[in-house]
Amino acid sequence: GGAVLATPIVVFNSRDQVARQQGTSSLRPESTTGVPSCTPGIGTPQAHGLVHQAGLTGFSPQVAEVLLNSRKGSTRDSYSRKWSRFAAWVEERTLSPESCPIAAVLDYLWDLKAKGLSVSSVKVHLAAISAYHVKVEGSSLFSHPVAKRFLKGLNNMFPYRQPIVAQWSLSLVLSQLTADPFEPCHRCPLKLLVIKTAFLVAVTSARRVSELAALRIDPPFLQFFESRVLLRTSLRFLPKVVSHFHLQQGVTLPVFFPNPSSEAEKSLHTLDVKRSLLYYLHSTRGFRRSKRLFVCFAGPKKGRAASSQSISRWIVQCIRLAYQRAGVECPLLLKAHSTRAQAASAALMRGVPLLDICKAATWSSADTFVRHYAIDVNERREAAVGTAVLQSLFS
């Protein structure tokens, strides 16, 4: 069902080749999205202030900008907010934020902990302050022995407790996605088609929601093949781990029972993510205002790129609705990120090699294997991860 909206043209092996196809450099933000880069221009007051307060004076503007970009824009924004909060606290005590003694910094960090921040959050505040503060006894604040001892003490006093993650049944959800109200697709309400598609892409790719939000539909970022679907993220997107391995990874999704010959196979074919994507793209083309794969389907932002938070909410809604339709009480504290663990567990239980799973999910341990052993797993084998996830319905 639905017309194919993208056809295979060229299979690109790197983001650089994709960039050359678009006439852009993979080292610069995309200019095709119409959205300005989150990196402040070096001529802006914000950038100059950061250069000065981070101890980068004396460098040319071009070099300073490169040094600033060693951190992601989101990290710089976060550090800037935390620094402003610290500076206000210190200035109330008539001290200089850039050169106050380490004792004052630790007092501030303890004040944050006393207000309920986690140890990991306190650690991020220290990293932010360290980015602006002058060195103390030849060391950055973060590397200073006293600061390390302070953090170790906090860890001992407030040890991390692994939160209890809600366990939900992948096979239950998949079984419900084959039936009413999610099927048949051509009569399925748009909202249900959207949340089903988001869920299927999440579990068959084992990717983070931030990556799903960055997927694009314009060639060559989306390609439909007979045996798989290949998607790529926006050139502007930076993964959690910025490395050659992580930047190269496309998202390979499986085709599931493409030629069903029995009623059972026809039912299983309704879990085919390629089929779901085609219906989804056909249903959203009339109001789409973004080249991102997932767009808002209602409200004032209808047609615009969906945020990671929206996609997370859709995935959780899909799980909850499936449980509701099955007449089973849904676990509390559901998180969309749990689809990564569910997908990996399902694939591993069905015999998919751990290396293939790590590569498909872009876990850093796979980066080690690729870098040291030059293992090249082709895209058909990557699609086996998604196929094994869908086969959880049989368990």
Tab-separated table of C-alpha atoms in Angstrom:
chain	number	residue	atom	x	y	z
A	1	GLY	CA	0.000	0.000	0.000
A	2	GLY	CA	1.065	3.529	-0.767
A	3	ALA	CA	3.332	4.829	-3.466
A	4	VAL	CA	7.079	4.580	-3.035
A	5	LEU	CA	8.222	8.109	-2.272
A	6	ALA	CA	11.947	7.489	-2.507
A	7	THR	CA	13.887	5.196	-4.803
A	8	PRO	CA	17.399	3.814	-4.573
A	9	ILE	CA	19.886	6.043	-6.349
A	10	VAL	CA	23.366	5.737	-4.903
A	11	VAL	CA	24.434	3.917	-1.753
A	12	PHE	CA	26.752	6.317	0.032
A	13	ASN	CA	29.524	4.971	2.210
A	14	SER	CA	30.196	8.113	4.219
A	15	ARG	CA	28.700	11.396	5.343
A	16	ASP	CA	31.365	13.167	3.270
A	17	GLN	CA	29.968	11.590	0.096
A	18	VAL	CA	26.451	12.588	1.113
A	19	ALA	CA	27.694	16.113	1.714
A	20	ARG	CA	29.349	16.281	-1.717
A	21	GLN	CA	26.077	15.090	-3.296
A	22	GLN	CA	24.343	18.064	-1.675
A	23	GLY	CA	27.123	20.481	-2.490
A	24	THR	CA	27.954	21.047	1.165
A	25	SER	CA	30.791	20.121	3.437
A	26	SER	CA	30.184	17.540	6.114
A	27	LEU	CA	32.282	19.684	8.422
A	28	ARG	CA	29.870	22.618	8.335
A	29	PRO	CA	26.228	22.928	9.410
A	30	GLU	CA	23.618	22.232	6.753
A	31	SER	CA	22.328	25.217	4.909
A	32	THR	CA	19.368	23.356	3.430
A	33	THR	CA	17.275	23.290	6.570
A	34	GLY	CA	16.825	27.019	6.958
A	35	VAL	CA	17.726	26.703	10.631
A	36	PRO	CA	20.741	28.670	11.882
A	37	SER	CA	23.584	26.781	13.482
A	38	CYS	CA	23.525	26.545	17.257
A	39	THR	CA	27.197	27.562	17.235
A	40	PRO	CA	27.443	31.292	18.021
A	41	GLY	CA	29.355	33.281	15.452
A	42	ILE	CA	32.776	34.265	16.618
A	43	GLY	CA	31.900	37.892	16.153
A	44	THR	CA	29.008	37.770	18.607
A	45	PRO	CA	29.253	39.047	22.193
A	46	GLN	CA	28.330	35.564	23.455
A	47	ALA	CA	31.229	33.991	21.613
A	48	HIS	CA	33.716	36.660	22.645
A	49	GLY	CA	32.626	36.363	26.250
A	50	LEU	CA	33.112	32.616	26.206
A	51	VAL	CA	36.540	32.978	24.615
A	52	HIS	CA	37.596	35.386	27.341
A	53	GLN	CA	36.124	33.496	30.264
A	54	ALA	CA	37.364	30.124	29.057
A	55	GLY	CA	40.951	31.408	29.060
A	56	LEU	CA	41.303	31.452	25.277
A	57	THR	CA	42.476	35.026	24.908
A	58	GLY	CA	45.463	35.501	22.675
A	59	PHE	CA	44.183	33.245	19.900
A	60	SER	CA	42.928	34.481	16.549
A	61	PRO	CA	39.134	34.515	16.171
A	62	GLN	CA	39.324	31.576	13.766
A	63	VAL	CA	41.392	29.412	16.111
A	64	ALA	CA	39.255	30.443	19.084
A	65	GLU	CA	36.128	29.317	17.247
A	66	VAL	CA	37.698	25.936	16.495
A	67	LEU	CA	38.658	25.533	20.150
A	68	LEU	CA	35.145	26.480	21.243
A	69	ASN	CA	33.708	23.871	18.903
A	70	SER	CA	35.580	21.128	20.731
A	71	ARG	CA	32.373	21.057	22.744
A	72	LYS	CA	28.911	20.661	21.230
A	73	GLY	CA	26.690	23.722	21.082
A	74	SER	CA	24.308	22.154	23.601
A	75	THR	CA	27.217	21.589	26.002
A	76	ARG	CA	28.383	25.185	25.628
A	77	ASP	CA	24.878	26.459	26.299
A	78	SER	CA	24.599	24.233	29.371
A	79	TYR	CA	27.990	25.334	30.680
A	80	SER	CA	27.100	28.983	30.107
A	81	ARG	CA	23.919	28.689	32.183
A	82	LYS	CA	25.723	26.880	34.990
A	83	TRP	CA	28.543	29.416	34.965
A	84	SER	CA	26.092	32.312	35.221
A	85	ARG	CA	24.454	30.653	38.219
A	86	PHE	CA	27.827	30.131	39.893
A	87	ALA	CA	28.992	33.660	39.104
A	88	ALA	CA	25.906	35.160	40.749
A	89	TRP	CA	26.437	32.998	43.861
A	90	VAL	CA	30.119	33.945	44.157
A	91	GLU	CA	29.627	37.653	43.496
A	92	GLU	CA	27.153	37.807	46.376
A	93	ARG	CA	30.132	36.851	48.535
A	94	THR	CA	32.312	39.566	46.952
A	95	LEU	CA	34.583	37.059	45.244
A	96	SER	CA	35.728	36.849	41.648
A	97	PRO	CA	34.109	33.940	39.762
A	98	GLU	CA	37.169	33.458	37.541
A	99	SER	CA	39.733	33.326	40.339
A	100	CYS	CA	37.940	32.505	43.593
A	101	PRO	CA	39.629	29.896	45.805
A	102	ILE	CA	38.792	26.237	45.369
A	103	ALA	CA	37.219	26.222	48.829
A	104	ALA	CA	34.526	28.618	47.572
A	105	VAL	CA	33.838	26.394	44.572
A	106	LEU	CA	33.417	23.344	46.797
A	107	ASP	CA	31.099	25.300	49.106
A	108	TYR	CA	28.974	26.107	46.075
A	109	LEU	CA	28.922	22.479	44.943
A	110	TRP	CA	27.876	21.344	48.413
A	111	ASP	CA	25.125	23.946	48.365
A	112	LEU	CA	23.857	22.408	45.105
A	113	LYS	CA	23.906	18.921	46.624
A	114	ALA	CA	22.069	20.152	49.701
A	115	LYS	CA	19.361	21.514	47.388
A	116	GLY	CA	18.757	18.060	45.971
A	117	LEU	CA	20.989	17.773	42.917
A	118	SER	CA	22.433	14.352	42.160
A	119	VAL	CA	26.151	13.716	42.395
A	120	SER	CA	26.340	13.395	38.605
A	121	SER	CA	24.680	16.803	38.219
A	122	VAL	CA	27.102	18.341	40.715
A	123	LYS	CA	29.934	16.885	38.664
A	124	VAL	CA	28.622	18.575	35.519
A	125	HIS	CA	28.474	21.900	37.389
A	126	LEU	CA	32.117	21.458	38.367
A	127	ALA	CA	33.049	20.744	34.741
A	128	ALA	CA	31.245	23.909	33.661
A	129	ILE	CA	32.960	26.062	36.271
A	130	SER	CA	36.310	24.516	35.374
A	131	ALA	CA	35.833	25.573	31.750
A	132	TYR	CA	35.824	29.251	32.812
A	133	HIS	CA	37.923	29.327	35.982
A	134	VAL	CA	41.671	29.957	35.946
A	135	LYS	CA	43.944	27.063	36.807
A	136	VAL	CA	44.643	26.346	40.450
A	137	GLU	CA	48.169	25.211	41.294
A	138	GLY	CA	48.751	24.293	37.679
A	139	SER	CA	45.610	22.165	37.347
A	140	SER	CA	42.126	22.810	36.090
A	141	LEU	CA	39.520	22.821	38.822
A	142	PHE	CA	38.091	19.548	37.572
A	143	SER	CA	41.498	17.825	37.695
A	144	HIS	CA	42.610	19.317	40.980
A	145	PRO	CA	43.323	16.640	43.637
A	146	VAL	CA	41.088	18.342	46.202
A	147	ALA	CA	38.165	18.498	43.754
A	148	LYS	CA	38.652	14.819	42.900
A	149	ARG	CA	38.667	13.950	46.576
A	150	PHE	CA	35.486	15.985	47.093
A	151	LEU	CA	33.675	14.120	44.313
A	152	LYS	CA	34.855	10.788	45.660
A	153	GLY	CA	33.496	11.750	49.072
A	154	LEU	CA	30.132	12.658	47.555
A	155	ASN	CA	30.007	9.305	45.766
A	156	ASN	CA	30.687	7.497	49.040
A	157	MET	CA	28.112	9.516	50.956
A	158	PHE	CA	25.456	9.361	48.224
A	159	PRO	CA	26.094	6.161	46.235
A	160	TYR	CA	24.269	5.843	42.954
A	161	ARG	CA	21.283	3.529	42.980
A	162	GLN	CA	20.287	2.021	39.676
A	163	PRO	CA	16.673	3.093	39.091
A	164	ILE	CA	14.112	0.370	38.626
A	165	VAL	CA	13.185	0.351	34.949
A	166	ALA	CA	9.715	-0.736	33.967
A	167	GLN	CA	9.811	-4.106	32.198
A	168	TRP	CA	7.320	-4.380	29.381
A	169	SER	CA	6.603	-7.192	26.957
A	170	LEU	CA	7.836	-6.640	23.424
A	171	SER	CA	5.855	-9.620	22.114
A	172	LEU	CA	2.633	-8.258	23.665
A	173	VAL	CA	3.076	-4.879	21.988
A	174	LEU	CA	3.978	-6.385	18.622
A	175	SER	CA	0.971	-8.699	18.704
A	176	GLN	CA	-1.369	-5.762	19.299
A	177	LEU	CA	0.180	-3.788	16.440
A	178	THR	CA	-1.048	-6.461	14.006
A	179	ALA	CA	-4.700	-5.876	14.898
A	180	ASP	CA	-7.390	-3.228	15.299
A	181	PRO	CA	-7.089	-0.243	15.831
A	182	PHE	CA	-3.616	-0.234	14.248
A	183	GLU	CA	-4.724	-2.276	11.252
A	184	PRO	CA	-5.631	-2.118	8.463
A	185	CYS	CA	-3.221	0.747	7.777
A	186	HIS	CA	-5.348	2.439	5.129
A	187	ARG	CA	-8.157	2.924	7.673
A	188	CYS	CA	-5.922	3.562	10.682
A	189	PRO	CA	-6.280	7.012	12.337
A	190	LEU	CA	-3.273	9.195	11.627
A	191	LYS	CA	-2.206	9.351	15.270
A	192	LEU	CA	-2.105	5.564	15.565
A	193	LEU	CA	-0.201	5.251	12.284
A	194	VAL	CA	2.354	7.762	13.575
A	195	ILE	CA	2.912	6.116	16.948
A	196	LYS	CA	3.067	2.646	15.389
A	197	THR	CA	5.652	3.783	12.851
A	198	ALA	CA	7.732	5.528	15.518
A	199	PHE	CA	7.667	2.413	17.685
A	200	LEU	CA	8.621	0.053	14.841
A	201	VAL	CA	11.494	2.280	13.727
A	202	ALA	CA	12.706	2.515	17.334
A	203	VAL	CA	12.695	-1.219	18.071
A	204	THR	CA	14.030	-2.385	14.698
A	205	SER	CA	16.867	0.141	14.700
A	206	ALA	CA	17.761	0.120	18.433
A	207	ARG	CA	18.754	3.778	18.036
A	208	ARG	CA	18.407	6.674	20.437
A	209	VAL	CA	15.360	8.891	20.032
A	210	SER	CA	17.648	11.846	19.297
A	211	GLU	CA	18.854	9.954	16.208
A	212	LEU	CA	15.298	9.148	15.118
A	213	ALA	CA	14.432	12.844	15.342
A	214	ALA	CA	17.357	13.668	13.025
A	215	LEU	CA	16.432	11.225	10.231
A	216	ARG	CA	15.605	12.827	6.885
A	217	ILE	CA	13.419	11.697	3.978
A	218	ASP	CA	14.985	13.525	1.045
A	219	PRO	CA	17.384	11.605	-1.229
A	220	PRO	CA	19.958	10.337	-0.521
A	221	PHE	CA	19.032	10.202	3.170
A	222	LEU	CA	16.126	7.787	2.647
A	223	GLN	CA	16.338	4.847	0.264
A	224	PHE	CA	13.956	1.912	-0.151
A	225	PHE	CA	15.435	-1.383	-1.338
A	226	GLU	CA	13.799	-4.734	-1.941
A	227	SER	CA	15.226	-6.260	1.234
A	228	ARG	CA	15.725	-3.254	3.513
A	229	VAL	CA	15.282	0.458	4.114
A	230	LEU	CA	18.308	2.698	4.580
A	231	LEU	CA	18.007	6.008	6.408
A	232	ARG	CA	20.562	8.629	7.432
A	233	THR	CA	20.508	11.505	9.854
A	234	SER	CA	20.827	15.177	9.017
A	235	LEU	CA	24.383	16.335	8.370
A	236	ARG	CA	23.974	18.825	11.201
A	237	PHE	CA	23.219	16.093	13.712
A	238	LEU	CA	25.997	15.138	16.102
A	239	PRO	CA	25.532	11.784	17.852
A	240	LYS	CA	26.131	11.333	21.544
A	241	VAL	CA	29.610	10.049	20.772
A	242	VAL	CA	31.218	12.070	17.988
A	243	SER	CA	33.589	9.656	16.264
A	244	HIS	CA	34.246	8.482	12.724
A	245	PHE	CA	32.417	5.230	13.458
A	246	HIS	CA	29.300	6.903	14.863
A	247	LEU	CA	29.146	9.532	12.114
A	248	GLN	CA	29.281	6.866	9.395
A	249	GLN	CA	26.384	4.751	10.590
A	250	GLY	CA	23.214	4.753	8.572
A	251	VAL	CA	20.052	3.190	9.969
A	252	THR	CA	19.224	-0.116	8.276
A	253	LEU	CA	15.682	-1.403	8.774
A	254	PRO	CA	14.363	-4.818	7.749
A	255	VAL	CA	11.624	-5.953	5.413
A	256	PHE	CA	9.373	-8.448	7.184
A	257	PHE	CA	7.463	-11.099	5.200
A	258	PRO	CA	7.371	-8.947	2.028
A	259	ASN	CA	5.434	-11.593	0.050
A	260	PRO	CA	3.014	-13.176	2.528
A	261	SER	CA	1.452	-16.418	1.324
A	262	SER	CA	-0.739	-17.340	4.289
A	263	GLU	CA	-3.009	-15.598	6.752
A	264	ALA	CA	-0.346	-15.901	9.447
A	265	GLU	CA	2.262	-14.316	7.209
A	266	LYS	CA	-0.160	-11.558	6.206
A	267	SER	CA	-0.620	-10.760	9.888
A	268	LEU	CA	3.136	-10.685	10.457
A	269	HIS	CA	3.601	-8.483	7.389
A	270	THR	CA	1.692	-5.744	9.218
A	271	LEU	CA	4.872	-5.374	11.333
A	272	ASP	CA	6.933	-4.638	8.221
A	273	VAL	CA	8.576	-1.303	8.980
A	274	LYS	CA	9.019	-0.566	5.259
A	275	ARG	CA	5.272	-0.936	4.745
A	276	SER	CA	4.546	1.246	7.763
A	277	LEU	CA	6.960	3.936	6.583
A	278	LEU	CA	5.379	4.059	3.127
A	279	TYR	CA	1.890	4.477	4.584
A	280	TYR	CA	3.202	7.085	7.014
A	281	LEU	CA	4.982	9.118	4.319
A	282	HIS	CA	1.922	8.973	2.075
A	283	SER	CA	-0.376	10.118	4.899
A	284	THR	CA	1.831	13.059	5.953
A	285	ARG	CA	2.840	14.389	2.548
A	286	GLY	CA	-0.130	16.766	2.333
A	287	PHE	CA	0.827	18.814	5.400
A	288	ARG	CA	4.543	18.094	5.721
A	289	ARG	CA	6.719	21.218	6.136
A	290	SER	CA	9.979	19.519	6.996
A	291	LYS	CA	12.341	17.009	5.434
A	292	ARG	CA	12.770	15.287	8.782
A	293	LEU	CA	11.211	11.828	8.872
A	294	PHE	CA	9.010	12.429	11.888
A	295	VAL	CA	6.793	15.511	11.864
A	296	CYS	CA	4.075	16.770	14.192
A	297	PHE	CA	0.674	15.556	13.039
A	298	ALA	CA	-1.567	18.010	14.924
A	299	GLY	CA	-1.608	21.409	16.604
A	300	PRO	CA	0.120	24.662	15.651
A	301	LYS	CA	3.351	22.808	14.758
A	302	LYS	CA	1.607	20.407	12.399
A	303	GLY	CA	3.959	19.410	9.610
A	304	ARG	CA	7.096	20.675	11.327
A	305	ALA	CA	9.901	18.465	12.564
A	306	ALA	CA	8.981	16.553	15.714
A	307	SER	CA	11.238	16.937	18.720
A	308	SER	CA	12.917	14.046	20.519
A	309	GLN	CA	10.462	14.578	23.365
A	310	SER	CA	7.485	14.201	21.019
A	311	ILE	CA	8.839	10.996	19.503
A	312	SER	CA	9.533	9.612	22.989
A	313	ARG	CA	5.955	10.392	23.963
A	314	TRP	CA	4.611	8.623	20.858
A	315	ILE	CA	6.602	5.482	21.611
A	316	VAL	CA	5.355	5.364	25.197
A	317	GLN	CA	1.785	5.990	24.007
A	318	CYS	CA	2.080	3.073	21.610
A	319	ILE	CA	3.196	0.725	24.390
A	320	ARG	CA	0.437	1.896	26.727
A	321	LEU	CA	-2.289	1.598	24.088
A	322	ALA	CA	-1.113	-1.916	23.209
A	323	TYR	CA	-1.374	-2.945	26.859
A	324	GLN	CA	-4.789	-1.313	27.111
A	325	ARG	CA	-6.063	-3.174	24.043
A	326	ALA	CA	-4.705	-6.431	25.475
A	327	GLY	CA	-6.516	-5.841	28.768
A	328	VAL	CA	-3.253	-6.013	30.696
A	329	GLU	CA	-2.091	-3.497	33.289
A	330	CYS	CA	0.697	-1.387	31.832
A	331	PRO	CA	3.942	-1.005	33.824
A	332	LEU	CA	4.613	2.384	35.356
A	333	LEU	CA	7.575	4.630	34.570
A	334	LEU	CA	7.826	3.649	30.925
A	335	LYS	CA	10.652	5.273	28.970
A	336	ALA	CA	11.089	5.342	25.215
A	337	HIS	CA	14.813	4.680	25.681
A	338	SER	CA	13.949	1.195	26.941
A	339	THR	CA	13.303	0.149	23.332
A	340	ARG	CA	17.089	-0.009	22.846
A	341	ALA	CA	17.502	-2.554	25.614
A	342	GLN	CA	14.435	-4.503	24.478
A	343	ALA	CA	15.677	-4.633	20.897
A	344	ALA	CA	19.179	-5.689	21.884
A	345	SER	CA	17.913	-8.357	24.279
A	346	ALA	CA	15.486	-9.790	21.710
A	347	ALA	CA	18.161	-9.912	19.019
A	348	LEU	CA	20.722	-11.520	21.329
A	349	MET	CA	18.237	-14.161	22.487
A	350	ARG	CA	17.639	-15.096	18.853
A	351	GLY	CA	21.274	-15.620	18.060
A	352	VAL	CA	22.311	-12.329	16.475
A	353	PRO	CA	26.043	-11.856	17.164
A	354	LEU	CA	26.807	-9.297	19.850
A	355	LEU	CA	29.046	-7.352	17.500
A	356	ASP	CA	26.202	-6.980	14.990
A	357	ILE	CA	23.915	-5.748	17.739
A	358	CYS	CA	26.454	-3.199	18.975
A	359	LYS	CA	27.076	-1.961	15.448
A	360	ALA	CA	23.387	-1.592	14.666
A	361	ALA	CA	22.806	0.242	17.957
A	362	THR	CA	26.028	2.299	17.577
A	363	TRP	CA	27.319	1.352	21.001
A	364	SER	CA	30.889	2.458	21.578
A	365	SER	CA	32.119	-1.078	22.229
A	366	ALA	CA	31.465	-1.837	18.567
A	367	ASP	CA	33.663	1.120	17.677
A	368	THR	CA	36.541	-0.656	19.405
A	369	PHE	CA	35.998	-3.801	17.322
A	370	VAL	CA	35.783	-1.878	14.073
A	371	ARG	CA	38.852	0.243	14.847
A	372	HIS	CA	41.092	-2.648	15.955
A	373	TYR	CA	39.885	-5.532	13.802
A	374	ALA	CA	38.451	-3.698	10.757
A	375	ILE	CA	35.296	-5.787	10.862
A	376	ASP	CA	32.928	-4.777	8.076
A	377	VAL	CA	29.378	-5.974	8.635
A	378	ASN	CA	27.254	-5.384	5.566
A	379	GLU	CA	23.837	-3.787	5.734
A	380	ARG	CA	21.953	-7.037	5.163
A	381	ARG	CA	23.405	-8.421	8.397
A	382	GLU	CA	22.548	-5.176	10.199
A	383	ALA	CA	18.945	-5.622	9.070
A	384	ALA	CA	19.014	-9.026	10.776
A	385	VAL	CA	18.891	-7.203	14.120
A	386	GLY	CA	15.559	-5.584	13.277
A	387	THR	CA	14.184	-8.835	11.849
A	388	ALA	CA	15.061	-10.702	15.035
A	389	VAL	CA	13.285	-8.029	17.077
A	390	LEU	CA	10.064	-8.473	15.098
A	391	GLN	CA	10.316	-12.242	15.438
A	392	SER	CA	9.865	-11.783	19.188
A	393	LEU	CA	6.192	-12.087	18.379
A	394	PHE	CA	6.735	-15.851	18.090
A	395	SER	CA	8.019	-16.171	21.664
